[in-house]
Amino acid sequence: MMLQQTQVDRVIPKYEEWVRKFPTFRALAKARPADVNRTWRPLGYNARPRRLHAIAREVVDRYDGALPSDEVTLRSFAGIGAYTAAAVQSFAFGLRAPIVDTNVARVLFRVFIGQSDRSSTTLQKHLWKVSAAVLPRRHVFDFNQALMDLGALVCVARKPQCSVCPMSAICQTYPPGPELKTRTQ
DNA sequence: GTCCAGTAAG
DNA sequence: CTTACAGGAC
Protein backbone atom coordinates (compact mmCIF):
# COMPACT_ATOMS: atom_id res chain seq x y z
CA MET A 1 0.00 0.00 0.00
CA MET A 2 2.97 2.30 0.55
CA LEU A 3 3.93 1.72 -3.06
CA GLN A 4 0.61 2.95 -4.41
CA GLN A 5 1.57 5.90 -6.56
CA THR A 6 4.75 6.38 -4.54
CA GLN A 7 8.31 5.79 -5.76
CA VAL A 8 10.13 2.68 -4.58
CA ASP A 9 13.21 4.58 -3.40
CA ARG A 10 11.07 6.74 -1.16
CA VAL A 11 9.13 3.79 0.23
CA ILE A 12 12.02 1.49 1.21
CA PRO A 13 13.33 3.36 4.29
CA LYS A 14 9.80 4.07 5.52
CA TYR A 15 8.85 0.45 4.96
CA GLU A 16 11.79 -0.69 7.11
CA GLU A 17 10.78 1.67 9.87
CA TRP A 18 7.15 0.63 9.59
CA VAL A 19 7.65 -3.13 9.87
CA ARG A 20 10.08 -2.62 12.73
CA LYS A 21 7.38 -0.73 14.59
CA PHE A 22 4.38 -2.78 13.41
CA PRO A 23 5.81 -6.22 12.62
CA THR A 24 2.42 -8.00 12.54
CA PHE A 25 -1.21 -7.29 11.81
CA ARG A 26 -1.89 -7.68 15.52
CA ALA A 27 0.73 -5.08 16.41
CA LEU A 28 -0.69 -2.65 13.88
CA ALA A 29 -4.27 -3.36 14.96
CA LYS A 30 -3.38 -2.45 18.54
CA ALA A 31 -1.62 0.80 17.66
CA ARG A 32 -3.24 4.16 18.18
CA PRO A 33 -4.42 5.97 15.01
CA ALA A 34 -2.31 9.03 15.84
CA ASP A 35 0.79 6.84 16.08
CA VAL A 36 -0.05 5.07 12.82
CA ASN A 37 -0.59 8.32 10.96
CA ARG A 38 2.56 9.89 12.39
CA THR A 39 4.71 6.91 11.45
CA TRP A 40 3.43 7.12 7.87
CA ARG A 41 4.61 10.69 7.42
CA PRO A 42 5.71 12.09 5.00
CA LEU A 43 4.67 9.49 2.42
CA GLY A 44 1.44 11.30 1.66
CA TYR A 45 -1.95 10.04 0.47
CA ASN A 46 -2.89 9.84 4.12
CA ALA A 47 -6.01 7.81 3.55
CA ARG A 48 -3.60 4.90 3.11
CA PRO A 49 -2.40 4.55 6.72
CA ARG A 50 -5.97 4.93 7.94
CA ARG A 51 -7.16 2.21 5.58
CA LEU A 52 -4.20 -0.05 6.32
CA HIS A 53 -4.94 0.29 10.01
CA ALA A 54 -8.55 -0.70 9.38
CA ILE A 55 -7.37 -3.69 7.32
CA ALA A 56 -5.14 -4.83 10.18
CA ARG A 57 -8.03 -4.66 12.61
CA GLU A 58 -10.32 -6.60 10.28
CA VAL A 59 -7.64 -9.20 9.58
CA VAL A 60 -7.28 -9.74 13.33
CA ASP A 61 -11.00 -9.69 14.04
CA ARG A 62 -12.28 -11.75 11.15
CA TYR A 63 -9.34 -13.73 9.78
CA ASP A 64 -7.41 -14.69 12.90
CA GLY A 65 -4.56 -12.35 12.09
CA ALA A 66 -3.74 -13.93 8.71
CA LEU A 67 -4.40 -12.03 5.48
CA PRO A 68 -6.58 -14.07 3.09
CA SER A 69 -5.19 -14.70 -0.38
CA ASP A 70 -8.30 -14.82 -2.51
CA GLU A 71 -9.01 -11.89 -4.79
CA VAL A 72 -12.57 -11.29 -3.67
CA THR A 73 -11.60 -10.91 -0.03
CA LEU A 74 -8.55 -8.81 -0.80
CA ARG A 75 -10.64 -6.50 -2.97
CA SER A 76 -13.21 -6.23 -0.19
CA PHE A 77 -10.80 -4.15 1.87
CA ALA A 78 -10.94 -0.40 1.32
CA GLY A 79 -7.55 0.65 -0.02
CA ILE A 80 -6.86 -2.57 -1.92
CA GLY A 81 -7.76 -2.23 -5.57
CA ALA A 82 -7.04 -4.26 -8.67
CA TYR A 83 -3.29 -3.74 -8.66
CA THR A 84 -2.62 -4.25 -4.95
CA ALA A 85 -4.79 -7.37 -4.79
CA ALA A 86 -2.88 -8.88 -7.72
CA ALA A 87 0.48 -7.81 -6.28
CA VAL A 88 -0.32 -9.41 -2.92
CA GLN A 89 -1.41 -12.61 -4.63
CA SER A 90 1.65 -12.74 -6.84
CA PHE A 91 4.37 -11.43 -4.53
CA ALA A 92 3.16 -12.39 -1.06
CA PHE A 93 1.46 -15.69 -1.85
CA GLY A 94 3.25 -16.81 -5.01
CA LEU A 95 -0.04 -17.24 -6.85
CA ARG A 96 -0.31 -17.06 -10.62
CA ALA A 97 -1.88 -13.62 -10.87
CA PRO A 98 -1.27 -11.09 -13.66
CA ILE A 99 -0.51 -7.53 -12.59
CA VAL A 100 -0.93 -4.13 -14.23
CA ASP A 101 0.65 -1.14 -12.56
CA THR A 102 1.91 2.05 -14.16
CA ASN A 103 5.14 0.32 -15.22
CA VAL A 104 3.54 -2.78 -16.68
CA ALA A 105 0.86 -0.73 -18.41
CA ARG A 106 3.51 1.40 -20.11
CA VAL A 107 5.61 -1.60 -21.16
CA LEU A 108 2.71 -3.65 -22.50
CA PHE A 109 1.23 -0.63 -24.23
CA ARG A 110 4.46 0.26 -25.98
CA VAL A 111 5.43 -3.27 -26.90
CA PHE A 112 2.07 -4.68 -27.98
CA ILE A 113 -0.18 -1.70 -28.72
CA GLY A 114 1.87 1.32 -29.68
CA GLN A 115 -1.01 3.54 -30.67
CA SER A 116 -4.38 4.78 -29.42
CA ASP A 117 -5.28 6.39 -26.14
CA ARG A 118 -3.40 4.92 -23.21
CA SER A 119 -5.81 6.06 -20.53
CA SER A 120 -9.11 4.73 -21.80
CA THR A 121 -10.99 2.28 -19.61
CA THR A 122 -11.29 -0.12 -22.53
CA LEU A 123 -7.54 -0.18 -23.05
CA GLN A 124 -6.84 -0.68 -19.35
CA LYS A 125 -9.10 -3.74 -19.40
CA HIS A 126 -7.29 -4.98 -22.46
CA LEU A 127 -3.91 -4.54 -20.78
CA TRP A 128 -5.02 -6.82 -17.95
CA LYS A 129 -5.83 -9.46 -20.57
CA VAL A 130 -2.46 -8.96 -22.22
CA SER A 131 -0.72 -9.25 -18.85
CA ALA A 132 -2.58 -12.53 -18.25
CA ALA A 133 -1.76 -13.75 -21.75
CA VAL A 134 2.00 -13.23 -21.42
CA LEU A 135 2.17 -14.63 -17.89
CA PRO A 136 4.10 -17.91 -17.82
CA ARG A 137 2.94 -20.98 -15.88
CA ARG A 138 5.90 -20.94 -13.56
CA HIS A 139 8.23 -18.30 -12.11
CA VAL A 140 5.32 -15.89 -11.87
CA PHE A 141 6.93 -13.87 -9.09
CA ASP A 142 10.11 -13.36 -11.10
CA PHE A 143 8.24 -12.67 -14.33
CA ASN A 144 6.01 -10.01 -12.81
CA GLN A 145 8.93 -8.47 -10.99
CA ALA A 146 10.94 -8.41 -14.21
CA LEU A 147 8.09 -6.81 -16.13
CA MET A 148 7.86 -4.05 -13.56
CA ASP A 149 11.61 -3.59 -13.42
CA LEU A 150 11.76 -3.31 -17.21
CA GLY A 151 9.29 -0.46 -16.96
CA ALA A 152 10.97 1.14 -13.97
CA LEU A 153 14.54 0.96 -15.25
CA VAL A 154 14.55 0.67 -19.07
CA CYS A 155 11.13 1.37 -20.59
CA VAL A 156 10.74 4.49 -18.47
CA ALA A 157 8.22 7.24 -19.14
CA ARG A 158 10.51 10.03 -20.28
CA LYS A 159 13.72 8.75 -21.82
CA PRO A 160 13.36 5.04 -22.54
CA GLN A 161 16.67 3.27 -23.04
CA CYS A 162 15.68 1.34 -26.13
CA SER A 163 19.28 0.46 -26.99
CA VAL A 164 19.48 -1.91 -24.05
CA CYS A 165 15.87 -3.10 -24.15
CA PRO A 166 15.36 -6.82 -24.89
CA MET A 167 11.95 -6.06 -26.43
CA SER A 168 13.02 -3.56 -29.08
CA ALA A 169 12.97 -6.16 -31.87
CA ILE A 170 9.23 -6.73 -31.50
CA CYS A 171 8.25 -3.42 -29.92
CA GLN A 172 5.37 -1.59 -31.62
CA THR A 173 6.80 1.72 -30.41
CA TYR A 174 10.34 1.11 -31.68
CA PRO A 175 11.98 3.20 -32.94
CA PRO A 176 10.64 5.84 -30.56
CA GLY A 177 9.58 9.19 -31.94
CA PRO A 178 11.15 12.50 -30.95
CA GLU A 179 8.58 12.96 -28.19
CA LEU A 180 10.36 10.16 -26.33
CA LYS A 181 13.81 11.68 -26.55
CA THR A 182 15.75 8.51 -26.06
CA ARG A 183 18.99 8.76 -24.15
CA THR A 184 20.88 6.29 -26.32
CA GLN A 185 18.97 6.25 -29.61
C1' DG B 1 4.50 20.83 -15.30
C1' DT B 2 4.86 15.54 -15.32
C1' DC B 3 5.48 11.31 -13.14
C1' DC B 4 5.43 7.95 -9.50
C1' DA B 5 4.63 -0.35 -7.95
C1' DG B 6 -3.49 3.42 -7.28
C1' DT B 7 -7.87 3.92 -5.18
C1' DA B 8 -12.24 5.69 -4.07
C1' DA B 9 -15.54 9.02 -4.79
C1' DG B 10 -18.12 12.29 -7.64
C1' DC C 1 -16.40 9.10 -17.39
C1' DT C 2 -13.27 12.64 -14.29
C1' DT C 3 -11.12 14.22 -10.18
C1' DA C 4 -9.00 14.44 -5.42
C1' DC C 5 -5.54 12.84 -2.79
C1' DA C 6 0.78 14.03 -0.78
C1' DG C 7 4.74 14.81 -1.47
C1' DG C 8 9.20 14.57 -3.64
C1' DA C 9 12.16 14.31 -7.87
C1' DC C 10 13.37 15.88 -12.39
PDB file of C-alpha atoms (C1' of nucleotides) in Angstrom:
ATOM      1  CA  MET A   1       0.000   0.000   0.000  1.00  0.00           C
ATOM      2  CA  MET A   2       2.967   2.301   0.551  1.00  0.00           C
ATOM      3  CA  LEU A   3       3.931   1.721  -3.063  1.00  0.00           C
ATOM      4  CA  GLN A   4       0.609   2.950  -4.406  1.00  0.00           C
ATOM      5  CA  GLN A   5       1.571   5.898  -6.557  1.00  0.00           C
ATOM      6  CA  THR A   6       4.750   6.385  -4.543  1.00  0.00           C
ATOM      7  CA  GLN A   7       8.309   5.788  -5.765  1.00  0.00           C
ATOM      8  CA  VAL A   8      10.132   2.677  -4.577  1.00  0.00           C
ATOM      9  CA  ASP A   9      13.209   4.579  -3.401  1.00  0.00           C
ATOM     10  CA  ARG A  10      11.069   6.740  -1.164  1.00  0.00           C
ATOM     11  CA  VAL A  11       9.133   3.788   0.231  1.00  0.00           C
ATOM     12  CA  ILE A  12      12.016   1.492   1.207  1.00  0.00           C
ATOM     13  CA  PRO A  13      13.326   3.364   4.295  1.00  0.00           C
ATOM     14  CA  LYS A  14       9.801   4.067   5.517  1.00  0.00           C
ATOM     15  CA  TYR A  15       8.847   0.448   4.964  1.00  0.00           C
ATOM     16  CA  GLU A  16      11.790  -0.686   7.109  1.00  0.00           C
ATOM     17  CA  GLU A  17      10.777   1.674   9.873  1.00  0.00           C
ATOM     18  CA  TRP A  18       7.149   0.627   9.590  1.00  0.00           C
ATOM     19  CA  VAL A  19       7.648  -3.134   9.868  1.00  0.00           C
ATOM     20  CA  ARG A  20      10.080  -2.616  12.733  1.00  0.00           C
ATOM     21  CA  LYS A  21       7.381  -0.728  14.588  1.00  0.00           C
ATOM     22  CA  PHE A  22       4.382  -2.780  13.410  1.00  0.00           C
ATOM     23  CA  PRO A  23       5.810  -6.218  12.620  1.00  0.00           C
ATOM     24  CA  THR A  24       2.422  -8.002  12.544  1.00  0.00           C
ATOM     25  CA  PHE A  25      -1.213  -7.289  11.812  1.00  0.00           C
ATOM     26  CA  ARG A  26      -1.895  -7.681  15.523  1.00  0.00           C
ATOM     27  CA  ALA A  27       0.725  -5.080  16.406  1.00  0.00           C
ATOM     28  CA  LEU A  28      -0.695  -2.646  13.876  1.00  0.00           C
ATOM     29  CA  ALA A  29      -4.266  -3.361  14.956  1.00  0.00           C
ATOM     30  CA  LYS A  30      -3.377  -2.455  18.544  1.00  0.00           C
ATOM     31  CA  ALA A  31      -1.622   0.797  17.660  1.00  0.00           C
ATOM     32  CA  ARG A  32      -3.244   4.165  18.177  1.00  0.00           C
ATOM     33  CA  PRO A  33      -4.415   5.973  15.014  1.00  0.00           C
ATOM     34  CA  ALA A  34      -2.308   9.028  15.841  1.00  0.00           C
ATOM     35  CA  ASP A  35       0.789   6.839  16.082  1.00  0.00           C
ATOM     36  CA  VAL A  36      -0.045   5.069  12.817  1.00  0.00           C
ATOM     37  CA  ASN A  37      -0.585   8.325  10.958  1.00  0.00           C
ATOM     38  CA  ARG A  38       2.564   9.888  12.393  1.00  0.00           C
ATOM     39  CA  THR A  39       4.707   6.915  11.449  1.00  0.00           C
ATOM     40  CA  TRP A  40       3.426   7.124   7.872  1.00  0.00           C
ATOM     41  CA  ARG A  41       4.610  10.694   7.416  1.00  0.00           C
ATOM     42  CA  PRO A  42       5.712  12.086   4.998  1.00  0.00           C
ATOM     43  CA  LEU A  43       4.673   9.488   2.422  1.00  0.00           C
ATOM     44  CA  GLY A  44       1.439  11.301   1.662  1.00  0.00           C
ATOM     45  CA  TYR A  45      -1.947  10.044   0.471  1.00  0.00           C
ATOM     46  CA  ASN A  46      -2.889   9.843   4.120  1.00  0.00           C
ATOM     47  CA  ALA A  47      -6.009   7.810   3.553  1.00  0.00           C
ATOM     48  CA  ARG A  48      -3.604   4.896   3.106  1.00  0.00           C
ATOM     49  CA  PRO A  49      -2.402   4.548   6.724  1.00  0.00           C
ATOM     50  CA  ARG A  50      -5.974   4.926   7.939  1.00  0.00           C
ATOM     51  CA  ARG A  51      -7.155   2.206   5.582  1.00  0.00           C
ATOM     52  CA  LEU A  52      -4.195  -0.046   6.315  1.00  0.00           C
ATOM     53  CA  HIS A  53      -4.938   0.294  10.013  1.00  0.00           C
ATOM     54  CA  ALA A  54      -8.554  -0.704   9.381  1.00  0.00           C
ATOM     55  CA  ILE A  55      -7.374  -3.687   7.318  1.00  0.00           C
ATOM     56  CA  ALA A  56      -5.138  -4.827  10.177  1.00  0.00           C
ATOM     57  CA  ARG A  57      -8.031  -4.664  12.605  1.00  0.00           C
ATOM     58  CA  GLU A  58     -10.317  -6.597  10.280  1.00  0.00           C
ATOM     59  CA  VAL A  59      -7.643  -9.204   9.583  1.00  0.00           C
ATOM     60  CA  VAL A  60      -7.276  -9.744  13.335  1.00  0.00           C
ATOM     61  CA  ASP A  61     -11.002  -9.692  14.044  1.00  0.00           C
ATOM     62  CA  ARG A  62     -12.276 -11.749  11.146  1.00  0.00           C
ATOM     63  CA  TYR A  63      -9.341 -13.730   9.780  1.00  0.00           C
ATOM     64  CA  ASP A  64      -7.411 -14.687  12.904  1.00  0.00           C
ATOM     65  CA  GLY A  65      -4.557 -12.353  12.091  1.00  0.00           C
ATOM     66  CA  ALA A  66      -3.743 -13.925   8.707  1.00  0.00           C
ATOM     67  CA  LEU A  67      -4.399 -12.033   5.475  1.00  0.00           C
ATOM     68  CA  PRO A  68      -6.584 -14.069   3.090  1.00  0.00           C
ATOM     69  CA  SER A  69      -5.185 -14.698  -0.380  1.00  0.00           C
ATOM     70  CA  ASP A  70      -8.299 -14.818  -2.511  1.00  0.00           C
ATOM     71  CA  GLU A  71      -9.008 -11.893  -4.790  1.00  0.00           C
ATOM     72  CA  VAL A  72     -12.571 -11.288  -3.667  1.00  0.00           C
ATOM     73  CA  THR A  73     -11.604 -10.914  -0.027  1.00  0.00           C
ATOM     74  CA  LEU A  74      -8.546  -8.809  -0.796  1.00  0.00           C
ATOM     75  CA  ARG A  75     -10.635  -6.497  -2.975  1.00  0.00           C
ATOM     76  CA  SER A  76     -13.214  -6.231  -0.194  1.00  0.00           C
ATOM     77  CA  PHE A  77     -10.797  -4.147   1.872  1.00  0.00           C
ATOM     78  CA  ALA A  78     -10.940  -0.395   1.316  1.00  0.00           C
ATOM     79  CA  GLY A  79      -7.551   0.647  -0.016  1.00  0.00           C
ATOM     80  CA  ILE A  80      -6.862  -2.568  -1.917  1.00  0.00           C
ATOM     81  CA  GLY A  81      -7.757  -2.231  -5.569  1.00  0.00           C
ATOM     82  CA  ALA A  82      -7.039  -4.255  -8.671  1.00  0.00           C
ATOM     83  CA  TYR A  83      -3.286  -3.742  -8.658  1.00  0.00           C
ATOM     84  CA  THR A  84      -2.621  -4.251  -4.946  1.00  0.00           C
ATOM     85  CA  ALA A  85      -4.788  -7.374  -4.790  1.00  0.00           C
ATOM     86  CA  ALA A  86      -2.878  -8.876  -7.715  1.00  0.00           C
ATOM     87  CA  ALA A  87       0.482  -7.812  -6.277  1.00  0.00           C
ATOM     88  CA  VAL A  88      -0.315  -9.411  -2.917  1.00  0.00           C
ATOM     89  CA  GLN A  89      -1.410 -12.615  -4.631  1.00  0.00           C
ATOM     90  CA  SER A  90       1.652 -12.735  -6.840  1.00  0.00           C
ATOM     91  CA  PHE A  91       4.375 -11.426  -4.525  1.00  0.00           C
ATOM     92  CA  ALA A  92       3.158 -12.393  -1.059  1.00  0.00           C
ATOM     93  CA  PHE A  93       1.455 -15.692  -1.848  1.00  0.00           C
ATOM     94  CA  GLY A  94       3.248 -16.809  -5.011  1.00  0.00           C
ATOM     95  CA  LEU A  95      -0.036 -17.239  -6.848  1.00  0.00           C
ATOM     96  CA  ARG A  96      -0.311 -17.059 -10.618  1.00  0.00           C
ATOM     97  CA  ALA A  97      -1.878 -13.616 -10.867  1.00  0.00           C
ATOM     98  CA  PRO A  98      -1.267 -11.092 -13.658  1.00  0.00           C
ATOM     99  CA  ILE A  99      -0.509  -7.532 -12.593  1.00  0.00           C
ATOM    100  CA  VAL A 100      -0.928  -4.132 -14.227  1.00  0.00           C
ATOM    101  CA  ASP A 101       0.655  -1.144 -12.564  1.00  0.00           C
ATOM    102  CA  THR A 102       1.910   2.046 -14.160  1.00  0.00           C
ATOM    103  CA  ASN A 103       5.144   0.320 -15.221  1.00  0.00           C
ATOM    104  CA  VAL A 104       3.540  -2.784 -16.675  1.00  0.00           C
ATOM    105  CA  ALA A 105       0.856  -0.728 -18.409  1.00  0.00           C
ATOM    106  CA  ARG A 106       3.513   1.397 -20.108  1.00  0.00           C
ATOM    107  CA  VAL A 107       5.614  -1.597 -21.163  1.00  0.00           C
ATOM    108  CA  LEU A 108       2.707  -3.648 -22.503  1.00  0.00           C
ATOM    109  CA  PHE A 109       1.231  -0.631 -24.227  1.00  0.00           C
ATOM    110  CA  ARG A 110       4.460   0.263 -25.978  1.00  0.00           C
ATOM    111  CA  VAL A 111       5.430  -3.268 -26.905  1.00  0.00           C
ATOM    112  CA  PHE A 112       2.067  -4.683 -27.984  1.00  0.00           C
ATOM    113  CA  ILE A 113      -0.183  -1.698 -28.721  1.00  0.00           C
ATOM    114  CA  GLY A 114       1.872   1.319 -29.679  1.00  0.00           C
ATOM    115  CA  GLN A 115      -1.011   3.544 -30.669  1.00  0.00           C
ATOM    116  CA  SER A 116      -4.376   4.778 -29.419  1.00  0.00           C
ATOM    117  CA  ASP A 117      -5.279   6.392 -26.139  1.00  0.00           C
ATOM    118  CA  ARG A 118      -3.402   4.919 -23.212  1.00  0.00           C
ATOM    119  CA  SER A 119      -5.814   6.059 -20.534  1.00  0.00           C
ATOM    120  CA  SER A 120      -9.114   4.731 -21.804  1.00  0.00           C
ATOM    121  CA  THR A 121     -10.989   2.277 -19.614  1.00  0.00           C
ATOM    122  CA  THR A 122     -11.291  -0.119 -22.533  1.00  0.00           C
ATOM    123  CA  LEU A 123      -7.542  -0.178 -23.054  1.00  0.00           C
ATOM    124  CA  GLN A 124      -6.845  -0.676 -19.353  1.00  0.00           C
ATOM    125  CA  LYS A 125      -9.095  -3.737 -19.403  1.00  0.00           C
ATOM    126  CA  HIS A 126      -7.292  -4.978 -22.461  1.00  0.00           C
ATOM    127  CA  LEU A 127      -3.906  -4.537 -20.783  1.00  0.00           C
ATOM    128  CA  TRP A 128      -5.024  -6.823 -17.948  1.00  0.00           C
ATOM    129  CA  LYS A 129      -5.833  -9.455 -20.575  1.00  0.00           C
ATOM    130  CA  VAL A 130      -2.455  -8.959 -22.217  1.00  0.00           C
ATOM    131  CA  SER A 131      -0.723  -9.252 -18.849  1.00  0.00           C
ATOM    132  CA  ALA A 132      -2.578 -12.526 -18.248  1.00  0.00           C
ATOM    133  CA  ALA A 133      -1.755 -13.746 -21.749  1.00  0.00           C
ATOM    134  CA  VAL A 134       1.999 -13.232 -21.418  1.00  0.00           C
ATOM    135  CA  LEU A 135       2.170 -14.628 -17.888  1.00  0.00           C
ATOM    136  CA  PRO A 136       4.101 -17.909 -17.822  1.00  0.00           C
ATOM    137  CA  ARG A 137       2.941 -20.977 -15.884  1.00  0.00           C
ATOM    138  CA  ARG A 138       5.896 -20.938 -13.564  1.00  0.00           C
ATOM    139  CA  HIS A 139       8.226 -18.302 -12.108  1.00  0.00           C
ATOM    140  CA  VAL A 140       5.322 -15.886 -11.868  1.00  0.00           C
ATOM    141  CA  PHE A 141       6.928 -13.866  -9.091  1.00  0.00           C
ATOM    142  CA  ASP A 142      10.113 -13.363 -11.100  1.00  0.00           C
ATOM    143  CA  PHE A 143       8.243 -12.667 -14.329  1.00  0.00           C
ATOM    144  CA  ASN A 144       6.008 -10.007 -12.813  1.00  0.00           C
ATOM    145  CA  GLN A 145       8.933  -8.474 -10.986  1.00  0.00           C
ATOM    146  CA  ALA A 146      10.940  -8.410 -14.209  1.00  0.00           C
ATOM    147  CA  LEU A 147       8.085  -6.810 -16.129  1.00  0.00           C
ATOM    148  CA  MET A 148       7.861  -4.047 -13.555  1.00  0.00           C
ATOM    149  CA  ASP A 149      11.613  -3.591 -13.423  1.00  0.00           C
ATOM    150  CA  LEU A 150      11.762  -3.306 -17.208  1.00  0.00           C
ATOM    151  CA  GLY A 151       9.288  -0.458 -16.962  1.00  0.00           C
ATOM    152  CA  ALA A 152      10.968   1.145 -13.972  1.00  0.00           C
ATOM    153  CA  LEU A 153      14.544   0.962 -15.254  1.00  0.00           C
ATOM    154  CA  VAL A 154      14.546   0.670 -19.071  1.00  0.00           C
ATOM    155  CA  CYS A 155      11.132   1.368 -20.593  1.00  0.00           C
ATOM    156  CA  VAL A 156      10.736   4.491 -18.465  1.00  0.00           C
ATOM    157  CA  ALA A 157       8.219   7.244 -19.140  1.00  0.00           C
ATOM    158  CA  ARG A 158      10.508  10.034 -20.281  1.00  0.00           C
ATOM    159  CA  LYS A 159      13.725   8.750 -21.821  1.00  0.00           C
ATOM    160  CA  PRO A 160      13.363   5.044 -22.536  1.00  0.00           C
ATOM    161  CA  GLN A 161      16.673   3.271 -23.037  1.00  0.00           C
ATOM    162  CA  CYS A 162      15.684   1.340 -26.125  1.00  0.00           C
ATOM    163  CA  SER A 163      19.275   0.457 -26.994  1.00  0.00           C
ATOM    164  CA  VAL A 164      19.478  -1.914 -24.047  1.00  0.00           C
ATOM    165  CA  CYS A 165      15.868  -3.103 -24.151  1.00  0.00           C
ATOM    166  CA  PRO A 166      15.357  -6.818 -24.895  1.00  0.00           C
ATOM    167  CA  MET A 167      11.948  -6.059 -26.426  1.00  0.00           C
ATOM    168  CA  SER A 168      13.023  -3.557 -29.082  1.00  0.00           C
ATOM    169  CA  ALA A 169      12.971  -6.160 -31.869  1.00  0.00           C
ATOM    170  CA  ILE A 170       9.235  -6.731 -31.498  1.00  0.00           C
ATOM    171  CA  CYS A 171       8.250  -3.416 -29.917  1.00  0.00           C
ATOM    172  CA  GLN A 172       5.374  -1.587 -31.622  1.00  0.00           C
ATOM    173  CA  THR A 173       6.805   1.724 -30.409  1.00  0.00           C
ATOM    174  CA  TYR A 174      10.336   1.110 -31.679  1.00  0.00           C
ATOM    175  CA  PRO A 175      11.981   3.200 -32.937  1.00  0.00           C
ATOM    176  CA  PRO A 176      10.644   5.843 -30.563  1.00  0.00           C
ATOM    177  CA  GLY A 177       9.579   9.191 -31.936  1.00  0.00           C
ATOM    178  CA  PRO A 178      11.155  12.498 -30.954  1.00  0.00           C
ATOM    179  CA  GLU A 179       8.578  12.963 -28.188  1.00  0.00           C
ATOM    180  CA  LEU A 180      10.365  10.159 -26.326  1.00  0.00           C
ATOM    181  CA  LYS A 181      13.815  11.679 -26.546  1.00  0.00           C
ATOM    182  CA  THR A 182      15.752   8.514 -26.065  1.00  0.00           C
ATOM    183  CA  ARG A 183      18.993   8.757 -24.155  1.00  0.00           C
ATOM    184  CA  THR A 184      20.881   6.293 -26.318  1.00  0.00           C
ATOM    185  CA  GLN A 185      18.971   6.252 -29.614  1.00  0.00           C
TER     186      GLN A 185
ATOM    187  C1'  DG B   1       4.497  20.830 -15.300  1.00  0.00           C
ATOM    188  C1'  DT B   2       4.861  15.543 -15.318  1.00  0.00           C
ATOM    189  C1'  DC B   3       5.478  11.310 -13.143  1.00  0.00           C
ATOM    190  C1'  DC B   4       5.425   7.946  -9.500  1.00  0.00           C
ATOM    191  C1'  DA B   5       4.634  -0.350  -7.954  1.00  0.00           C
ATOM    192  C1'  DG B   6      -3.492   3.423  -7.280  1.00  0.00           C
ATOM    193  C1'  DT B   7      -7.870   3.922  -5.181  1.00  0.00           C
ATOM    194  C1'  DA B   8     -12.236   5.689  -4.071  1.00  0.00           C
ATOM    195  C1'  DA B   9     -15.541   9.022  -4.790  1.00  0.00           C
ATOM    196  C1'  DG B  10     -18.116  12.290  -7.637  1.00  0.00           C
TER     197       DG B  10
ATOM    198  C1'  DC C   1     -16.401   9.098 -17.393  1.00  0.00           C
ATOM    199  C1'  DT C   2     -13.272  12.642 -14.286  1.00  0.00           C
ATOM    200  C1'  DT C   3     -11.124  14.224 -10.175  1.00  0.00           C
ATOM    201  C1'  DA C   4      -8.998  14.437  -5.418  1.00  0.00           C
ATOM    202  C1'  DC C   5      -5.544  12.842  -2.786  1.00  0.00           C
ATOM    203  C1'  DA C   6       0.778  14.026  -0.779  1.00  0.00           C
ATOM    204  C1'  DG C   7       4.739  14.813  -1.473  1.00  0.00           C
ATOM    205  C1'  DG C   8       9.205  14.570  -3.645  1.00  0.00           C
ATOM    206  C1'  DA C   9      12.159  14.306  -7.870  1.00  0.00           C
ATOM    207  C1'  DC C  10      13.370  15.876 -12.393  1.00  0.00           C
TER     208       DC C  10
END
